[in-house]
PDB file of C-alpha atoms in Angstrom:
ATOM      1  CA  UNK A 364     -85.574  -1.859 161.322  1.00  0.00           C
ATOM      2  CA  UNK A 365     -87.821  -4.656 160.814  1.00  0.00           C
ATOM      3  CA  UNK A 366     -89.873  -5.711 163.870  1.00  0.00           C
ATOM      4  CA  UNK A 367     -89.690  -9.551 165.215  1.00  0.00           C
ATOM      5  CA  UNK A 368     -91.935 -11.557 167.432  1.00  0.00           C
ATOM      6  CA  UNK A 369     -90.514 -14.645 168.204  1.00  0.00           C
ATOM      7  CA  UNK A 370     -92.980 -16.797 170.630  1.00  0.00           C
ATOM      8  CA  UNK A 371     -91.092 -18.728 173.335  1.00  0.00           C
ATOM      9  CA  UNK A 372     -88.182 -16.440 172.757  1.00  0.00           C
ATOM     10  CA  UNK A 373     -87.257 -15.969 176.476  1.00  0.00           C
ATOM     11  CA  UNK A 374     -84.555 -19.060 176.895  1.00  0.00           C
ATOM     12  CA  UNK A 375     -83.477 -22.269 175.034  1.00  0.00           C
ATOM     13  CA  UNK A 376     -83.077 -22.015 171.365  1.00  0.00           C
ATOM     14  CA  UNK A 377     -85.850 -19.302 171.291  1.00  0.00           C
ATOM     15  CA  UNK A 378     -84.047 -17.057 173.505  1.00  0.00           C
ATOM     16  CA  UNK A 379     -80.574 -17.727 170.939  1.00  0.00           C
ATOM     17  CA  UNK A 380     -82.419 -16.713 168.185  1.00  0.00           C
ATOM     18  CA  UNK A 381     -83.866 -13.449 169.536  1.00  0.00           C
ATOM     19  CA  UNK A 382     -80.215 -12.378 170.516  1.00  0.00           C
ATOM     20  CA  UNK A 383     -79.083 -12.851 167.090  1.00  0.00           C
ATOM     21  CA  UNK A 384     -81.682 -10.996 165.342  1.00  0.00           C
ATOM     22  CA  UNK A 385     -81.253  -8.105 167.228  1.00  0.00           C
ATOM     23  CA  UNK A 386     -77.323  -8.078 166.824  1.00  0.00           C
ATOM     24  CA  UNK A 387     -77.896  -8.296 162.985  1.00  0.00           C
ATOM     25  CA  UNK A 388     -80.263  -5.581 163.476  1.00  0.00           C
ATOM     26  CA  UNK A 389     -84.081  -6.505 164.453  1.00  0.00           C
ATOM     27  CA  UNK A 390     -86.573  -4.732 166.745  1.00  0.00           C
ATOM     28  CA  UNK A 391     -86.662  -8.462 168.497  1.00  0.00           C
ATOM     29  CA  UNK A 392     -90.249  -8.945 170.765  1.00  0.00           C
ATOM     30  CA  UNK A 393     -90.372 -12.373 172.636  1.00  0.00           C
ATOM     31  CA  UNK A 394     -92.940 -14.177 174.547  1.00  0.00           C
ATOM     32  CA  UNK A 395     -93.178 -16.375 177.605  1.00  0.00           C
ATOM     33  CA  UNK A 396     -95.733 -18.944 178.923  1.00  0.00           C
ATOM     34  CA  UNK A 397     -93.570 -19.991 182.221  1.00  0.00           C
ATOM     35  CA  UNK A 398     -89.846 -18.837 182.422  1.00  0.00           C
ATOM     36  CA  UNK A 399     -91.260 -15.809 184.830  1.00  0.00           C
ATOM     37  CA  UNK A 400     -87.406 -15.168 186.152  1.00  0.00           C
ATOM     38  CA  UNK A 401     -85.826 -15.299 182.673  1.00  0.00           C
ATOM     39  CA  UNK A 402     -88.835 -12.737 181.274  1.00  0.00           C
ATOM     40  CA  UNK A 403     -88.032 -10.672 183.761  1.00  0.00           C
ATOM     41  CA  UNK A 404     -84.369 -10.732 183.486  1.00  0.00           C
ATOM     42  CA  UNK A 405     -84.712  -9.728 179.606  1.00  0.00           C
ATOM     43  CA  UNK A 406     -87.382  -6.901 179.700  1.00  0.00           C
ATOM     44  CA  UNK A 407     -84.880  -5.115 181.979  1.00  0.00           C
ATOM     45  CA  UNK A 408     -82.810  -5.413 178.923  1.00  0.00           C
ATOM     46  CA  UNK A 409     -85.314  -4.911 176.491  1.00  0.00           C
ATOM     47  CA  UNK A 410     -88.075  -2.525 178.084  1.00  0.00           C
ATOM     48  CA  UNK A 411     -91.283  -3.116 176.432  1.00  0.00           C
ATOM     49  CA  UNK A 412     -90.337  -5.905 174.147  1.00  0.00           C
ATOM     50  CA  UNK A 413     -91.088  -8.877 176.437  1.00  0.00           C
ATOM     51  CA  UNK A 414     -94.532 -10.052 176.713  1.00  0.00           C
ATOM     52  CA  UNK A 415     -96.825 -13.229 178.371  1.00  0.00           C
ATOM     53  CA  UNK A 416     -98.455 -15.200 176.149  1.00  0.00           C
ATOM     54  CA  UNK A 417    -100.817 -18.105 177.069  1.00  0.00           C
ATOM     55  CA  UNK A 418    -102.159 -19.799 174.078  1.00  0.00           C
ATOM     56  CA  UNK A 419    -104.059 -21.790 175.969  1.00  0.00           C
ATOM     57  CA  UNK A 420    -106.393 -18.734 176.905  1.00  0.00           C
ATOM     58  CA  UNK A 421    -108.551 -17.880 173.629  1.00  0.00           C
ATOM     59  CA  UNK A 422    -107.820 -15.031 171.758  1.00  0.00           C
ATOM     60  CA  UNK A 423    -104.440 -14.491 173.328  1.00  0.00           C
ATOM     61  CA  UNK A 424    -102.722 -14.717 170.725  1.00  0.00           C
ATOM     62  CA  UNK A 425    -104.439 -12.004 168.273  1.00  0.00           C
ATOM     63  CA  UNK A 426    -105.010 -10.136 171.466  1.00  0.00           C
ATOM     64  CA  UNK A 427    -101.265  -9.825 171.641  1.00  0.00           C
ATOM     65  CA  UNK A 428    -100.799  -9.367 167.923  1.00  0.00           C
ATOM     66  CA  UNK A 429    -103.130  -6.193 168.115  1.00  0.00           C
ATOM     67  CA  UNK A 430    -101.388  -4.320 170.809  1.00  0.00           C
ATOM     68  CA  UNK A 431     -97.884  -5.298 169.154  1.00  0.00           C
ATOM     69  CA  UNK A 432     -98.876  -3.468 165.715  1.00  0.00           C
ATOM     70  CA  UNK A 433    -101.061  -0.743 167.297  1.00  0.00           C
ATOM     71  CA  UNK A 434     -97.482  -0.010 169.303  1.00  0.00           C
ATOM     72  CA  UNK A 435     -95.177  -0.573 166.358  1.00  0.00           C
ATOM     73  CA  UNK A 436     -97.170   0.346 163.619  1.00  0.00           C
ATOM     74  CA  UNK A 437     -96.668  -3.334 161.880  1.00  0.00           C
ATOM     75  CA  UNK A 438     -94.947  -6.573 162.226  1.00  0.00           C
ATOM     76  CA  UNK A 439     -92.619  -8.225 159.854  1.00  0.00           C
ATOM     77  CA  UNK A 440     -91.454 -11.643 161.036  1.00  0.00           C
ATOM     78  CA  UNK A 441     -92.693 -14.014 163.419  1.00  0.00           C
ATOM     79  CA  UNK A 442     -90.898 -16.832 164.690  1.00  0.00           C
ATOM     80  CA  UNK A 443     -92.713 -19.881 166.597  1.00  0.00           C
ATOM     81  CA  UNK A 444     -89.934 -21.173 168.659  1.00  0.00           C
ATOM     82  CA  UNK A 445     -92.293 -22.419 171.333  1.00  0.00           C
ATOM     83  CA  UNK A 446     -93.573 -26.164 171.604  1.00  0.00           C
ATOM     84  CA  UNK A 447     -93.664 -28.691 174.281  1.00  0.00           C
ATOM     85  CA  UNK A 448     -91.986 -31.726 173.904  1.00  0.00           C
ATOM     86  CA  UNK A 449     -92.538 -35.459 175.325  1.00  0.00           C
ATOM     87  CA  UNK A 450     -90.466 -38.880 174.986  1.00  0.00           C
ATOM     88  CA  UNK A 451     -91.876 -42.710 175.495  1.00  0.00           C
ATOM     89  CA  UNK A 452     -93.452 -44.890 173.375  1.00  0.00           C
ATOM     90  CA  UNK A 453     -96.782 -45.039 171.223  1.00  0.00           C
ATOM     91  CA  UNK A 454     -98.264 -47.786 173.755  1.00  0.00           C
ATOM     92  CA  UNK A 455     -97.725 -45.844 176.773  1.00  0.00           C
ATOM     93  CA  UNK A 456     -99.059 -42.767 175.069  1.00  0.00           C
ATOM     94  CA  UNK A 457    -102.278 -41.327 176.580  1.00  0.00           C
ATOM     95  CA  UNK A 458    -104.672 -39.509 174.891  1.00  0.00           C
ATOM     96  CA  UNK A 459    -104.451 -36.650 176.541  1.00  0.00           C
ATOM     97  CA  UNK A 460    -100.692 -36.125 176.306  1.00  0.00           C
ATOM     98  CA  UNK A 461    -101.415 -36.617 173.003  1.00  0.00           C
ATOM     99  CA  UNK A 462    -103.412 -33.939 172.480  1.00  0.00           C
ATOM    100  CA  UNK A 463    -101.647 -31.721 174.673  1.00  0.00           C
ATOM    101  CA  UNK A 464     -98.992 -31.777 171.870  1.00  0.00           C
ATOM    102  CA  UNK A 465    -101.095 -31.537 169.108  1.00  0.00           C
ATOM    103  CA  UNK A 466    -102.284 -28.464 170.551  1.00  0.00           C
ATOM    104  CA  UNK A 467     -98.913 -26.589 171.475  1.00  0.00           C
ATOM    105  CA  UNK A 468     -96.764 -27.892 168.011  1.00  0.00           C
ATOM    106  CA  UNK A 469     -99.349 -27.716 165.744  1.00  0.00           C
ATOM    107  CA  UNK A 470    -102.979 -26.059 166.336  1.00  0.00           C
ATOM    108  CA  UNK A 471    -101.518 -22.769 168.452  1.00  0.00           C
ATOM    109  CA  UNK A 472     -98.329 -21.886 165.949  1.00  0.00           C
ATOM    110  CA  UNK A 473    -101.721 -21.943 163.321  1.00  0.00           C
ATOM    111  CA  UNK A 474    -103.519 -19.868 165.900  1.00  0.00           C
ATOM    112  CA  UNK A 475    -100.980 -17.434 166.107  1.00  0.00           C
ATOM    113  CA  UNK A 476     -99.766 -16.918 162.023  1.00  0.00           C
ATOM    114  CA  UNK A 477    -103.588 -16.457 162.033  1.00  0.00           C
ATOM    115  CA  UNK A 478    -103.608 -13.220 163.748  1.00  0.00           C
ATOM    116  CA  UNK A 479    -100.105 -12.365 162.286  1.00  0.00           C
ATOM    117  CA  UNK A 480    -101.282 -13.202 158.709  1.00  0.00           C
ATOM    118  CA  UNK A 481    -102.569  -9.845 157.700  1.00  0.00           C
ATOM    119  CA  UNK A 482     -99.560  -7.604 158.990  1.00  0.00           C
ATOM    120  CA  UNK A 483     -96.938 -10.669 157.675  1.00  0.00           C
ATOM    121  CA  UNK A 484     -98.089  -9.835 154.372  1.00  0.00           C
ATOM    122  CA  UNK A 485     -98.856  -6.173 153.913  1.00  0.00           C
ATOM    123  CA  UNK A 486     -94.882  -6.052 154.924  1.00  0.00           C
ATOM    124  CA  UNK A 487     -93.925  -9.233 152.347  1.00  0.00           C
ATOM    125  CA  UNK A 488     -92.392 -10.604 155.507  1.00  0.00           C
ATOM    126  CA  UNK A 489     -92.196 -14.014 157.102  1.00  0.00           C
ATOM    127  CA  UNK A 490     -93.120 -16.759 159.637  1.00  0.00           C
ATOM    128  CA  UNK A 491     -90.378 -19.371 160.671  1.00  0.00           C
ATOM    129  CA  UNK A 492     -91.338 -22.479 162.470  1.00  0.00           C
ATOM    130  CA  UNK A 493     -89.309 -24.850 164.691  1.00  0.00           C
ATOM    131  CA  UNK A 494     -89.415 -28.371 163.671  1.00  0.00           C
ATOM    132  CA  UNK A 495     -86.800 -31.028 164.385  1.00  0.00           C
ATOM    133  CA  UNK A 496     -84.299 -33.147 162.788  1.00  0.00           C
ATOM    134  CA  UNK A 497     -85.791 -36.549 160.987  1.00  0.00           C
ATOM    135  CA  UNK A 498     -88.916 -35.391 159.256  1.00  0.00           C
ATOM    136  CA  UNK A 499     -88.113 -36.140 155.660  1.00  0.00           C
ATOM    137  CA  UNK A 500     -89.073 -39.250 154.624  1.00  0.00           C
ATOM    138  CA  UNK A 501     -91.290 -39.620 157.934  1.00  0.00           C
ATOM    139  CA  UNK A 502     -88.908 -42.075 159.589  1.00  0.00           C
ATOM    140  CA  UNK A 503     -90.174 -44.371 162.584  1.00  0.00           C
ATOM    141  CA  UNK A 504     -89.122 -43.226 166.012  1.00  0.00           C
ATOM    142  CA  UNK A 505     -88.847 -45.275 169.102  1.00  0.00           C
ATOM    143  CA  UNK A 506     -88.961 -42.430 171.814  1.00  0.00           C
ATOM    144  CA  UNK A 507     -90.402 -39.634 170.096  1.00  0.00           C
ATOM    145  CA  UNK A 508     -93.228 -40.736 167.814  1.00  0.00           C
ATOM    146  CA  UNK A 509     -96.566 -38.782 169.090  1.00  0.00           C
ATOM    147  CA  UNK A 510     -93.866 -35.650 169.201  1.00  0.00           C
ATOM    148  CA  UNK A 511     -92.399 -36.308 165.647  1.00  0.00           C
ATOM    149  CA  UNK A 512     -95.649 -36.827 164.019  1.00  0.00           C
ATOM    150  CA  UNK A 513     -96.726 -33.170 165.590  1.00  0.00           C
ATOM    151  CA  UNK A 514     -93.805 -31.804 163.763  1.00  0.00           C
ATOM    152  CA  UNK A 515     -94.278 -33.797 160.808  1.00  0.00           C
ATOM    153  CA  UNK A 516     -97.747 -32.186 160.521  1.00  0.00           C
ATOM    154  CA  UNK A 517     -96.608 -28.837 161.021  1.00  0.00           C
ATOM    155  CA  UNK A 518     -94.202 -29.079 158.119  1.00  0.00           C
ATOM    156  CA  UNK A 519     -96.756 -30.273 155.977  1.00  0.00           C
ATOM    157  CA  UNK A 520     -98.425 -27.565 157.018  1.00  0.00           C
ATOM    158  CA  UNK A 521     -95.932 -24.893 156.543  1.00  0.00           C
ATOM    159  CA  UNK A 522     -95.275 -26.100 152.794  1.00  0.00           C
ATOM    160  CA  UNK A 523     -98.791 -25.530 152.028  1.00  0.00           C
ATOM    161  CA  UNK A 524     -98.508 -22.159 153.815  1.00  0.00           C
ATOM    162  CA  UNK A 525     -95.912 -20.862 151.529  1.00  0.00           C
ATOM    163  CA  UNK A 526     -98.063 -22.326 148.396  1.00  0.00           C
ATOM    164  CA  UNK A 527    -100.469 -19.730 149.852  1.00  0.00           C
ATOM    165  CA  UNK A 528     -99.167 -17.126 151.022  1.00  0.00           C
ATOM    166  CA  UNK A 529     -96.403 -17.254 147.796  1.00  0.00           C
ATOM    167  CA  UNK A 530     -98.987 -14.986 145.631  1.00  0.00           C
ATOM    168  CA  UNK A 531     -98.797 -12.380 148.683  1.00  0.00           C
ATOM    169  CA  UNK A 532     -95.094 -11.999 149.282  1.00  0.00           C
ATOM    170  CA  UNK A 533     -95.207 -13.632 152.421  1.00  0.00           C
ATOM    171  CA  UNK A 534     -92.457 -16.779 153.352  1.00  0.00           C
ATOM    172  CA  UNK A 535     -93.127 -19.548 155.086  1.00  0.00           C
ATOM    173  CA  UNK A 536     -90.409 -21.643 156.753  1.00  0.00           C
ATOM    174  CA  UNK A 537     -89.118 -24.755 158.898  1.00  0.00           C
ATOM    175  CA  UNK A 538     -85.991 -24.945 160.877  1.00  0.00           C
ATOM    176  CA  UNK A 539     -85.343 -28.086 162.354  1.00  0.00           C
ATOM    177  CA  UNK A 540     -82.710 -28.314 164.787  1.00  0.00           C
ATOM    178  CA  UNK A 541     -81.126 -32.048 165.610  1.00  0.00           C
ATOM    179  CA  UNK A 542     -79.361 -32.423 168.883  1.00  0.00           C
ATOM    180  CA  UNK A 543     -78.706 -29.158 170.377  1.00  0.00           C
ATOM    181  CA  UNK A 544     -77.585 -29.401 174.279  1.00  0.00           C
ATOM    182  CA  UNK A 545     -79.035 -25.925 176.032  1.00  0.00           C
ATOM    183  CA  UNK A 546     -81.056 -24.759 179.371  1.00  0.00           C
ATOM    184  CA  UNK A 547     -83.671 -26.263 179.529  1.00  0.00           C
ATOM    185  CA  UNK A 548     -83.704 -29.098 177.207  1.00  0.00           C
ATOM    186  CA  UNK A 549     -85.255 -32.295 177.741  1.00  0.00           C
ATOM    187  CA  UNK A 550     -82.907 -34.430 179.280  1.00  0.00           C
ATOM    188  CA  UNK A 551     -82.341 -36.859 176.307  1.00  0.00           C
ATOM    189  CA  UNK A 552     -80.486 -34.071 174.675  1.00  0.00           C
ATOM    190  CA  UNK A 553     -78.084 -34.521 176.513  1.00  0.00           C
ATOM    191  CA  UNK A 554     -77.995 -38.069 176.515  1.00  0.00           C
ATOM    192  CA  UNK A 555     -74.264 -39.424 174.831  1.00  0.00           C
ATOM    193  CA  UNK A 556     -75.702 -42.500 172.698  1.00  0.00           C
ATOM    194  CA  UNK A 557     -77.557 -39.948 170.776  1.00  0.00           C
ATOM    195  CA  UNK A 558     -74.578 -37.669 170.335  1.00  0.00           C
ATOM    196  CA  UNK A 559     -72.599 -40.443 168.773  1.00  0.00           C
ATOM    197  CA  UNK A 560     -74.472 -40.783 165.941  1.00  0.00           C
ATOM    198  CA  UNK A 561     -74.372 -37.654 164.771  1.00  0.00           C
ATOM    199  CA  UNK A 562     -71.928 -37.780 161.509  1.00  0.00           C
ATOM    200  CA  UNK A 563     -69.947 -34.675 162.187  1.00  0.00           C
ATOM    201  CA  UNK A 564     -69.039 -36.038 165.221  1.00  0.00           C
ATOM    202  CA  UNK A 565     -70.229 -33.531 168.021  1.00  0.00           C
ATOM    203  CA  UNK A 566     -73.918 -32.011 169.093  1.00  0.00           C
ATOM    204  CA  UNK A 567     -74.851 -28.413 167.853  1.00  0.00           C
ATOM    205  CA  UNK A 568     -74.492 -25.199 169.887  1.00  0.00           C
ATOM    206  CA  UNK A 569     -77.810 -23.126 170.236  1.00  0.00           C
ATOM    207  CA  UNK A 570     -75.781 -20.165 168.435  1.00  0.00           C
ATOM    208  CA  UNK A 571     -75.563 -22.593 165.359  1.00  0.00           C
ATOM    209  CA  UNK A 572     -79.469 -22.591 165.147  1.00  0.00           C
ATOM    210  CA  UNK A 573     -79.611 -18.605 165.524  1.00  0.00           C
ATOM    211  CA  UNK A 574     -77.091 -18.061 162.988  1.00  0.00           C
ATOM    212  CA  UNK A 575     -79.470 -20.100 160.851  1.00  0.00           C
ATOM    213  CA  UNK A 576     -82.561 -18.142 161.618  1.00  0.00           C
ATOM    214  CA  UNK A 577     -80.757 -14.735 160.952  1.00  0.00           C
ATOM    215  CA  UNK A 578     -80.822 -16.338 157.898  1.00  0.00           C
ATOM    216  CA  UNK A 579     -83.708 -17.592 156.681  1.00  0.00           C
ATOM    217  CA  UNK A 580     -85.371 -14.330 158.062  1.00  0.00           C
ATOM    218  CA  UNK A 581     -82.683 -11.928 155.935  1.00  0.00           C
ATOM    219  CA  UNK A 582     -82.541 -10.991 152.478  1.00  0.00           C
ATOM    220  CA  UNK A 583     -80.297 -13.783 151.511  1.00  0.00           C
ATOM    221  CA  UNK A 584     -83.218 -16.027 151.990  1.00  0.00           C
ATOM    222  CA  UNK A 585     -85.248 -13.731 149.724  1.00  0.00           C
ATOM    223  CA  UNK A 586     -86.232 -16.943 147.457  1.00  0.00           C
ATOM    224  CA  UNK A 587     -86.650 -19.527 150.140  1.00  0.00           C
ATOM    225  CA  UNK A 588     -90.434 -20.042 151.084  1.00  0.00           C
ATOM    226  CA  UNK A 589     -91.655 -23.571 151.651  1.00  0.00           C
ATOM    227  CA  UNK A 590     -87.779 -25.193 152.950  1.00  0.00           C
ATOM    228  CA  UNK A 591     -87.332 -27.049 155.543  1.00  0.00           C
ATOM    229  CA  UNK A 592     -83.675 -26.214 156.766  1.00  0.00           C
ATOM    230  CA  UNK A 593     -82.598 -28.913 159.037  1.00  0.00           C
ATOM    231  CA  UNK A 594     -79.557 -28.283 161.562  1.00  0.00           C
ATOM    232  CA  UNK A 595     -78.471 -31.128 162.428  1.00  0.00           C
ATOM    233  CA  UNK A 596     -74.606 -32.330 161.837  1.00  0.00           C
ATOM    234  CA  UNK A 597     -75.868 -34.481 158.740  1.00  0.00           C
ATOM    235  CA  UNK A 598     -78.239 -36.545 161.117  1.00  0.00           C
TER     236      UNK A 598
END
């Protein structure tokens, strides 16, 4: 049974995903930073498999890494499901904010395939990252811009991971999700002038992403390292 840690895993698409690993048959382990009520609704579920994770705090991450292996004896996926998001435009963006989402798309997913690195490859796993829909080409965006260039980054970032890591066994992934309505989205997902534009006509379902995660983390994504599998309706 492989073993699964899938940061930010405790609601929203994260919390999908971990649900559909372990019905297709994972040893699923999830994180939280906040949702205390929603952590604590799921470890009574799944007893020892839910833990906090600041990566704000230093170390936390490869603390968390360590006791994970030293319990389960390795670790062969890890999915970073966990960023935060903000809308408005480039001139009202503050440097701070900025930062503050530099940090939590890009720098802390690094932080955290860090520590997983060297148990991700003695098991020829993989890491999966969340991106979102619109990155090819590197597109202009009016709302989202600080946000999409974070993401952009991290998928440059993930290509050259699997250029690395190829030699090792280990895959390296992006799944990039388009408009995907679910608790505790940002409120422009929701938003119906997005919706229309989406050419298949209607917004995703957070299953939709899972199902797409089950696969990029199964064997029939055995050759995929590098992709950037976007789930969006054709947007």
């Amino acid at each position: 049974m492989p073993v699964t840690l899938i940061a930010g895993g405790v609601r929203g698409l994260g919390r999908a995903a971990a649900e559909a690993l372990a019905e297709a048959g994972h040893e699923v382990h999830v994180t939280w930073r906040r949702s205390r009520d929603e952590a604590e609704t799921l470890a009574r579920r799944w007893p020892g498999r839910v833990w906090h994770l600041d990566l704000d705090v230093p170390a936390a991450g490869a603390e968390l890494i360590g006791r994970l292996v030293a319990e389960r004896g390795g670790l062969d996926h890890l999915v970073v499901a966990a960023g935060d998001y903000s809308s408005g435009t480039l001139e009202a963006l503050a440097a701070a904010e900025f930062e503050r989402l530099w940090r939590s798309n890009v720098a802390q997913p690094l932080e955290l395939f860090a520590a997983a690195r060297p148990w991700l490859r003695a098991r020829r796993g993989s890491a999966l990252f969340f991106g979102c829909a619109g990155l090819e080409g590197h597109p202009g965006k009016r709302r989202s811009a600080a946000y999409a260039a974070c993401k952009s980054a991290l998928l440059s970032l993930v290509r050259s991971l699997a250029l690395e890591e190829g030699p090792q066994g280990l895959r390296v992934n992006l799944i990039s999700p388009g408009w995907i309505p679910h608790a505790g989205a940002h409120a422009e997902t929701l938003a119906r002038a997005g919706q229309v534009q989406i050419p298949l006509g209607r917004p995703g379902q957070p299953e939709e992403v899972a199902r797409a995660v089950v696969f990029l983390l199964g064997p029939g994504a055995a050759y995929v390292s590098g992709a950037n599998l976007s789930v969006s309706g054709g947007l």
